[in-house]
Short mmCIF file of C-alpha atoms and ligand atoms in Angstrom, two decimals:
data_model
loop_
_atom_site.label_atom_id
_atom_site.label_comp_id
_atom_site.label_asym_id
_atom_site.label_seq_id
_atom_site.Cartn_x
_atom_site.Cartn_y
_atom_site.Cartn_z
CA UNK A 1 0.00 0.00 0.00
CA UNK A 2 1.46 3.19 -1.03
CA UNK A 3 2.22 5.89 1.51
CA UNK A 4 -0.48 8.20 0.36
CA UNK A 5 -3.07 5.67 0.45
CA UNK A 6 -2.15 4.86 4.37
CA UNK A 7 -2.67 8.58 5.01
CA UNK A 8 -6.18 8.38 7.04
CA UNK A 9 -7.28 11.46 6.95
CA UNK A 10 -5.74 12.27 3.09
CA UNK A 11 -7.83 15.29 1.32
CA UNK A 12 -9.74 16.35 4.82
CA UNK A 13 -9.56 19.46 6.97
CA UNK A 14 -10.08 19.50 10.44
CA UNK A 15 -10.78 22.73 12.84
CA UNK A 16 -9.34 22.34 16.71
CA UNK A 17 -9.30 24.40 19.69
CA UNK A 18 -6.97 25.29 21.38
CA UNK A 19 -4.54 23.57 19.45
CA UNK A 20 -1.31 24.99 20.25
CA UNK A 21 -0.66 23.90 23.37
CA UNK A 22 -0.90 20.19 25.02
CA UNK A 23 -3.65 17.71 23.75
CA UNK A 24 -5.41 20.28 20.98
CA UNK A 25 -1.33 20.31 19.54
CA UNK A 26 -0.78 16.69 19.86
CA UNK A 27 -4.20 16.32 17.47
CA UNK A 28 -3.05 18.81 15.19
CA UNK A 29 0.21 16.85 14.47
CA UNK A 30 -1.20 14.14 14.10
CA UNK A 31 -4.16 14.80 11.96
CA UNK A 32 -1.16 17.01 9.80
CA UNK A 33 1.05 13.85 9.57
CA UNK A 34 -2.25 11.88 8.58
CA UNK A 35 -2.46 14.02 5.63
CA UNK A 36 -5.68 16.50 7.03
CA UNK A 37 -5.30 20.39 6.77
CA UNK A 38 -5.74 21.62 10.15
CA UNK A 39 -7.06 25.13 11.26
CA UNK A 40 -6.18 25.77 14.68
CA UNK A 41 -7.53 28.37 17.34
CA UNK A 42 -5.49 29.68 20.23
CA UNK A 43 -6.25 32.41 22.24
CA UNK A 44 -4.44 35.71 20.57
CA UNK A 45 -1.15 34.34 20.59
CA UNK A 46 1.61 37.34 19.36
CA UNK A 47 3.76 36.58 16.12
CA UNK A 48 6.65 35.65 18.01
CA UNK A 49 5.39 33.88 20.82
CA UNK A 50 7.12 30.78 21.08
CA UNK A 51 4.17 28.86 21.40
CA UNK A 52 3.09 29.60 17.94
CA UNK A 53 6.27 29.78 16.43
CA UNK A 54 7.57 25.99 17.46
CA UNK A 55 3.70 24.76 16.00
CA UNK A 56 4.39 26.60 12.62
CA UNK A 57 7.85 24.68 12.70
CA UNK A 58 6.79 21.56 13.66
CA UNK A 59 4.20 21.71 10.84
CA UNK A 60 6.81 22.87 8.60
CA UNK A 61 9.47 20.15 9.39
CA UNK A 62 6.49 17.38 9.07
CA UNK A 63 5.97 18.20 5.45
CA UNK A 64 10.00 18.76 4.97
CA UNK A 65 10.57 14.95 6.23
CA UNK A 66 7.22 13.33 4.04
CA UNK A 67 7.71 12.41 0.23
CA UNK A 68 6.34 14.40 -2.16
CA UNK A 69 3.29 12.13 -3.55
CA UNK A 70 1.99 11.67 -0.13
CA UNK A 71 1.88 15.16 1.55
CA UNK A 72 1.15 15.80 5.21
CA UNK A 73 -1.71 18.59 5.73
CA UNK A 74 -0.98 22.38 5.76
CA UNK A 75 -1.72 24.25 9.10
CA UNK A 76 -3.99 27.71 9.15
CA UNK A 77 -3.71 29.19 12.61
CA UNK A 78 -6.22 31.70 14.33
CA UNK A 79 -6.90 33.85 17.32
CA UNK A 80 -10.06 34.24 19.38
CA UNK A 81 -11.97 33.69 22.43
CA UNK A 82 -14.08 30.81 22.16
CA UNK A 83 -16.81 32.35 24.63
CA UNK A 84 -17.21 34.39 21.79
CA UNK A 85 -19.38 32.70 19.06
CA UNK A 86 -18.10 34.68 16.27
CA UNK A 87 -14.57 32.82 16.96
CA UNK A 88 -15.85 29.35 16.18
CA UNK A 89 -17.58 30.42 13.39
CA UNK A 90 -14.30 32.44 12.19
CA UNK A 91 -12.44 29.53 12.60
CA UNK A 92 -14.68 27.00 10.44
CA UNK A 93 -15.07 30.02 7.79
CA UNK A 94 -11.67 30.49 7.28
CA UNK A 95 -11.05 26.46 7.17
CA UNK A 96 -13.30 26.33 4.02
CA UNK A 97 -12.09 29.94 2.30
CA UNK A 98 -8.49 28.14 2.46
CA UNK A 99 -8.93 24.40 1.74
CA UNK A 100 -12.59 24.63 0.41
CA UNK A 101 -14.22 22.32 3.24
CA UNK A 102 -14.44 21.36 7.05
CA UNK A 103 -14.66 16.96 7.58
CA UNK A 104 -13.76 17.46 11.54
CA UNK A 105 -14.26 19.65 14.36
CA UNK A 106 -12.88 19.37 18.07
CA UNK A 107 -13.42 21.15 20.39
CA UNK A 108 -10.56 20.69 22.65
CA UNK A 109 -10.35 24.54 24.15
CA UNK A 110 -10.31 24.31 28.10
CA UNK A 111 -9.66 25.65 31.15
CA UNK A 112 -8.96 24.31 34.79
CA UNK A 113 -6.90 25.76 37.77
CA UNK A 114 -7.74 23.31 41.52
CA UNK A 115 -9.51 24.73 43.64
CA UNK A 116 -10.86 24.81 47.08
CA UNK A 117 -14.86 24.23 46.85
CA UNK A 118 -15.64 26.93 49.33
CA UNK A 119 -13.20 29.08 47.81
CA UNK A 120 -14.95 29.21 44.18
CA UNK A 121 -16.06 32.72 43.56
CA UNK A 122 -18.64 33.88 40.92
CA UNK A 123 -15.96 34.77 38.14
CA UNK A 124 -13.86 31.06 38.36
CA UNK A 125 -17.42 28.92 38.20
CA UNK A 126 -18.89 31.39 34.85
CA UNK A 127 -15.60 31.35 33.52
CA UNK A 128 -15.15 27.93 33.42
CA UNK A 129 -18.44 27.37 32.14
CA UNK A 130 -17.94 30.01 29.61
CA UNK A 131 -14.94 28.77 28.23
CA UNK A 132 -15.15 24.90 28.57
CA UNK A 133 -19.42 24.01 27.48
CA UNK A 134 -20.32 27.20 26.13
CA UNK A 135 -17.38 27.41 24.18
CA UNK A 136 -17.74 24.21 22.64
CA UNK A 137 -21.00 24.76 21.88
CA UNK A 138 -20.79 27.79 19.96
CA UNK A 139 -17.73 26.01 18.17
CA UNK A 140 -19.29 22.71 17.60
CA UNK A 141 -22.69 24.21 16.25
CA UNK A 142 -20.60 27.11 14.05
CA UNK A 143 -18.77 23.77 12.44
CA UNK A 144 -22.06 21.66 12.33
CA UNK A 145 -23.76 24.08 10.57
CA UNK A 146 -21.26 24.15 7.87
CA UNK A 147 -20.90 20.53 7.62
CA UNK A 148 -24.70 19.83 7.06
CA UNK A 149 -24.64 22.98 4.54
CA UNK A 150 -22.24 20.52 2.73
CA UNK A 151 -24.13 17.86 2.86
CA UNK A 152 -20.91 15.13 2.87
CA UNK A 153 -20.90 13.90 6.74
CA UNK A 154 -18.19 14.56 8.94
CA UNK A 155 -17.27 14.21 12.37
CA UNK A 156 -16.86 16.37 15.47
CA UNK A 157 -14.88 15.38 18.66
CA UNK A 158 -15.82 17.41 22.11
CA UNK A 159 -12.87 16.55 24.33
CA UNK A 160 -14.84 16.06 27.61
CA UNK A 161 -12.60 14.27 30.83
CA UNK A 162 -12.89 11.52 33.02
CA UNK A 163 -13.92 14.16 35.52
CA UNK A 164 -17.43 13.73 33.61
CA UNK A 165 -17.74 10.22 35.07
CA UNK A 166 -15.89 11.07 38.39
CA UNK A 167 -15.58 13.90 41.39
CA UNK A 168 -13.28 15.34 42.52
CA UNK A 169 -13.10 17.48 45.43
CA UNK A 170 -10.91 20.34 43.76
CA UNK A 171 -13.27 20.39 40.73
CA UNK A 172 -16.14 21.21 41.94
CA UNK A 173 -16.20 23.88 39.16
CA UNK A 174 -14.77 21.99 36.34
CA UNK A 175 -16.24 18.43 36.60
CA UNK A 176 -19.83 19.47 35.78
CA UNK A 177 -18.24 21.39 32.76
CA UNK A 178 -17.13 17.92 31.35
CA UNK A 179 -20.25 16.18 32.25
CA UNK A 180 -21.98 18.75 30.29
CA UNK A 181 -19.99 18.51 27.77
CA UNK A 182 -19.81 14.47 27.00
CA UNK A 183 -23.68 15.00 27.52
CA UNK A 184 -23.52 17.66 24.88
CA UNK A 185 -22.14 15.22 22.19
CA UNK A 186 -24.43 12.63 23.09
CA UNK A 187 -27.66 14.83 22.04
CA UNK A 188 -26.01 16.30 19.05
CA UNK A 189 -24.96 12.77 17.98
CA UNK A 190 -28.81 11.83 17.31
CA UNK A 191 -29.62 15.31 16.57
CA UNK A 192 -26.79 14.94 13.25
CA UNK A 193 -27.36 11.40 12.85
CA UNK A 194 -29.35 12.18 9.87
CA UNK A 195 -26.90 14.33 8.01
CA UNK A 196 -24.70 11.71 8.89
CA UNK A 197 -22.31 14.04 10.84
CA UNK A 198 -20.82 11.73 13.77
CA UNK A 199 -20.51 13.10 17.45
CA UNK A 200 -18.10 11.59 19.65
CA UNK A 201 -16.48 12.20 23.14
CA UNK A 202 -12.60 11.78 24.03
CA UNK A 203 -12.44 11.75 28.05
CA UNK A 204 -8.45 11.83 28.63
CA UNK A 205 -7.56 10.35 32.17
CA UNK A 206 -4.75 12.63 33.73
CA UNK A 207 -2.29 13.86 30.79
CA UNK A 208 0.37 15.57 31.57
CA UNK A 209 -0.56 19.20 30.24
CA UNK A 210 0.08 22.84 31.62
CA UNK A 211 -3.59 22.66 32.64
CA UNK A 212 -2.57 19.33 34.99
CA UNK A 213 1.07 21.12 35.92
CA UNK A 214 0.19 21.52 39.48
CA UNK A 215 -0.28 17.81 40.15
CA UNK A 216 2.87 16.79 38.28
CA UNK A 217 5.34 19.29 39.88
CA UNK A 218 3.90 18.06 43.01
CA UNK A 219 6.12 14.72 43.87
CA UNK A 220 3.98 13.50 45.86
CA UNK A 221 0.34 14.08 44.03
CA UNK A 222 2.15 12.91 41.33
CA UNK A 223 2.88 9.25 42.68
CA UNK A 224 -0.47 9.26 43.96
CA UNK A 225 -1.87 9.74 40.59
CA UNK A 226 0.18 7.20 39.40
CA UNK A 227 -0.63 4.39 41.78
CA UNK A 228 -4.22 5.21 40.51
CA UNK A 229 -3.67 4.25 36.97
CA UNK A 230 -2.81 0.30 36.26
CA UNK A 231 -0.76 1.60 33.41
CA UNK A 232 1.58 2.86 35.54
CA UNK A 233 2.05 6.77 34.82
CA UNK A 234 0.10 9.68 33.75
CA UNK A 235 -1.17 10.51 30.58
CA UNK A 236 1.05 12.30 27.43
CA UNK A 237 -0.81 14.43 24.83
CA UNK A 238 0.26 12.51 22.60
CA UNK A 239 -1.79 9.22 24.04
CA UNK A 240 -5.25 11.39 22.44
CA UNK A 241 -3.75 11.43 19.01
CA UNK A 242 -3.86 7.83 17.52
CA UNK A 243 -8.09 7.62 19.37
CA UNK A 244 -8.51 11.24 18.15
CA UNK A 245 -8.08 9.81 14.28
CA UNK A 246 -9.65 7.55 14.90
CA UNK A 247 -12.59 9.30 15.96
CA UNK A 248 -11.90 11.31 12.83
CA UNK A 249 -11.34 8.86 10.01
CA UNK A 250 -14.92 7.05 8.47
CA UNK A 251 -13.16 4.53 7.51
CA UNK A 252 -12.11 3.24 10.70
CA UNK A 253 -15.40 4.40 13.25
CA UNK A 254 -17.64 5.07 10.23
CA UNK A 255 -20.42 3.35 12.20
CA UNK A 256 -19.61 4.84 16.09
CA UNK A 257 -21.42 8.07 17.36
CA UNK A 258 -22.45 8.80 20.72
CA UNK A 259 -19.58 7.09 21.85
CA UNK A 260 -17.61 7.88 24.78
CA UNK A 261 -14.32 6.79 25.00
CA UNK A 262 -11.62 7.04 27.80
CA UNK A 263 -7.76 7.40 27.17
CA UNK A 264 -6.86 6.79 31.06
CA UNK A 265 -4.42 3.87 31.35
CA UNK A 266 -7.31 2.17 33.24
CA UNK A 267 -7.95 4.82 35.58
CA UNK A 268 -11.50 5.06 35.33
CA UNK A 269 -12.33 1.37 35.85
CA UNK A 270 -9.52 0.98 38.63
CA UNK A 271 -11.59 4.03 40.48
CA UNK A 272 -14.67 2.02 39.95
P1 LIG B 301 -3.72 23.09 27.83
O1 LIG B 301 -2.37 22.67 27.35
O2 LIG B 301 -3.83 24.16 28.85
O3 LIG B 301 -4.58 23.47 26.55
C1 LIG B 301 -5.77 24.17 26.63
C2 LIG B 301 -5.96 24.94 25.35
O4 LIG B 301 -7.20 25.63 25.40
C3 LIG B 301 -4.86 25.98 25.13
O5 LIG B 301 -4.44 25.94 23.79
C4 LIG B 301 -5.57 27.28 25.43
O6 LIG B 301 -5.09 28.37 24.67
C5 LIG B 301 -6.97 26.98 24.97
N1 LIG B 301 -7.93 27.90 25.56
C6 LIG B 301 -8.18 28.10 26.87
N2 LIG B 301 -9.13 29.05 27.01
C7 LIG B 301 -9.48 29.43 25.74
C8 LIG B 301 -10.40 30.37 25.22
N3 LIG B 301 -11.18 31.10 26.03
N4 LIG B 301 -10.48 30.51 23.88
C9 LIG B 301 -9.69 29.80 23.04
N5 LIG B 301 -8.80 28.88 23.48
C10 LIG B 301 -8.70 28.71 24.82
O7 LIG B 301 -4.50 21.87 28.44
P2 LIG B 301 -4.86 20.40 27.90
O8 LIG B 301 -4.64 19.51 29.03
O9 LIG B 301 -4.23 20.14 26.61
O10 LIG B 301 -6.43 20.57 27.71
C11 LIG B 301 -7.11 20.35 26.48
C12 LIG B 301 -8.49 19.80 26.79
O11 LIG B 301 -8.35 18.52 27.41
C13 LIG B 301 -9.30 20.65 27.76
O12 LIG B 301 -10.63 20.74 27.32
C14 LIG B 301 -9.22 19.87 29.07
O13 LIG B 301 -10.34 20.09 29.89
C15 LIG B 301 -9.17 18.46 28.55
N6 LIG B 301 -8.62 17.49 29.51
C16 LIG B 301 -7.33 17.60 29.97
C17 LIG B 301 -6.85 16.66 30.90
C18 LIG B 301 -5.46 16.71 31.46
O14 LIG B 301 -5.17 15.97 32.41
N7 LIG B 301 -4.56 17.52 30.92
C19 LIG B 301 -7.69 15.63 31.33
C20 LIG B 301 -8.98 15.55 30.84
C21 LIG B 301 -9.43 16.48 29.92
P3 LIG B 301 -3.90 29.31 25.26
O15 LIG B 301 -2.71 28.41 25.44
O16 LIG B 301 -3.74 30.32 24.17
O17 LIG B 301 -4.42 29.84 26.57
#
């Protein structure tokens, strides 16, 4: 099989959120080296942060390494708040002006900083519902809107947490934010069942992210964390990429919406 045909997601473009940065940049690689053209949000990012700059490299150097006949994806990067709707449906706009369609969506933006239950104020709680369900939502109906205007499928990923399917005392305002969200791709997966647009759910156990930085710098946390996944250590970002294609490609979960699946190490059912 030639290279090009073993390119899953060959002739696609994807959108992501938040995709410079920890699991959002570990899809966009990916979904790059598996041939997609990616158009990524982060927040406002400056020219020359480094942030930005080591993506647009990393893309670069991807397509430097790959032959010729089986190119990886070209990368389209944007700023904007996703509590604001017009950012979402900036970001799936510009996806189509540049590589004429949108196959996949995720909505991967999110926020989370522990905190003390009795300590949550008014701002922390709305924010992180702005950002991490309303967010999404704007995104993932922006991108839905464009893919049934199509009228070829596709598939959008919400990356929800196993904090939907668990508590936890220092999350008080983050863990119903998952839960809303995994419940969020549930409806909209028989909602665009019929235009044949696929909704799934990634719930990452812990990955080691600057959003989970304070348990990881903290020895101790961190070796509790890891006695609580059979695998044996934390997540990396890059554990979401191979289930985030294949969330994305038809070929391989052509018939799977509605699905929830957990990249944890075992986490989840070891809690259980
Ligand atoms: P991360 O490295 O902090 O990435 C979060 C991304 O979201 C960043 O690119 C950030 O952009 C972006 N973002 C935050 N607020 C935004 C806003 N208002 N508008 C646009 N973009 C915004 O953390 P991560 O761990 O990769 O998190 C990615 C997703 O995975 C989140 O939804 C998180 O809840 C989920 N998750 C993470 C874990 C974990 O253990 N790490 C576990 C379960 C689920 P800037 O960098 O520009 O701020």
């Amino acid at each position: 099989m030639s290279a090009a045909a073993m390119r899953l997601l060959a002739g696609k473009t994807a959108a992501i959120t938040g995709g410079t940065t920890g699991i959002g940049r570990a899809i966009t690689i990916e979904y790059l080296r598996q041939g997609a053209n990616v158009a990524v949000n982060h927040l406002g990012l400056a020219k020359d942060d480094p942030l930005r700059k080591s993506l647009i490299e990393d893309a670069e150097r991807l397509r430097r390494e790959t032959p010729n006949e089986a190119p990886t994806g070209q990368l389209l990067e944007l700023a904007g708040d996703v509590t604001d709707p017009k950012t979402g449906e900036q970001l799936v706009a510009q996806a189509v002006e540049r590589f004429g369609q949108l196959d996949i969506f995720v909505a991967n933006a999110g926020i989370f900083k522990p905190c003390q239950f009795l300590d949550i104020d008014k701002e922390m709680f709305d924010t992180s519902m702005r950002v991490n369900v309303n967010g999404a939502f704007y995104a993932s109906q922006a991108a839905a809107r464009l893919m049934v205007k199509q009228g070829k499928g596709g598939s959008i990923i919400g990356i929800s947490s196993i904090s939907a399917l668990v508590g936890g005392g220092l999350q008080v305002h983050y863990t119903p934010t998952k839960a809303a969200l995994l419940s969020m791709t549930q409806s909209m997966a028989i909602a665009l069942a019929k235009d044949r647009i696929r909704v799934n759910a990634l719930l990452p156990g812990t990955i080691h992210t600057q959003l989970a930085d304070h348990d990881m710098a903290n020895e101790e946390k961190r070796r509790y964390l890891e006695q609580r996944i059979p695998w044996g250590r934390v997540g990396r970002p890059e554990d979401l990429a191979g289930p985030a294609v294949f969330l994305a490609a038809d070929q391989m979960s052509g018939f799977v919406t509605g699905a929830q699946l957990l990249v944890d190490g075992g986490m989840y059912v070891h809690l259980q």
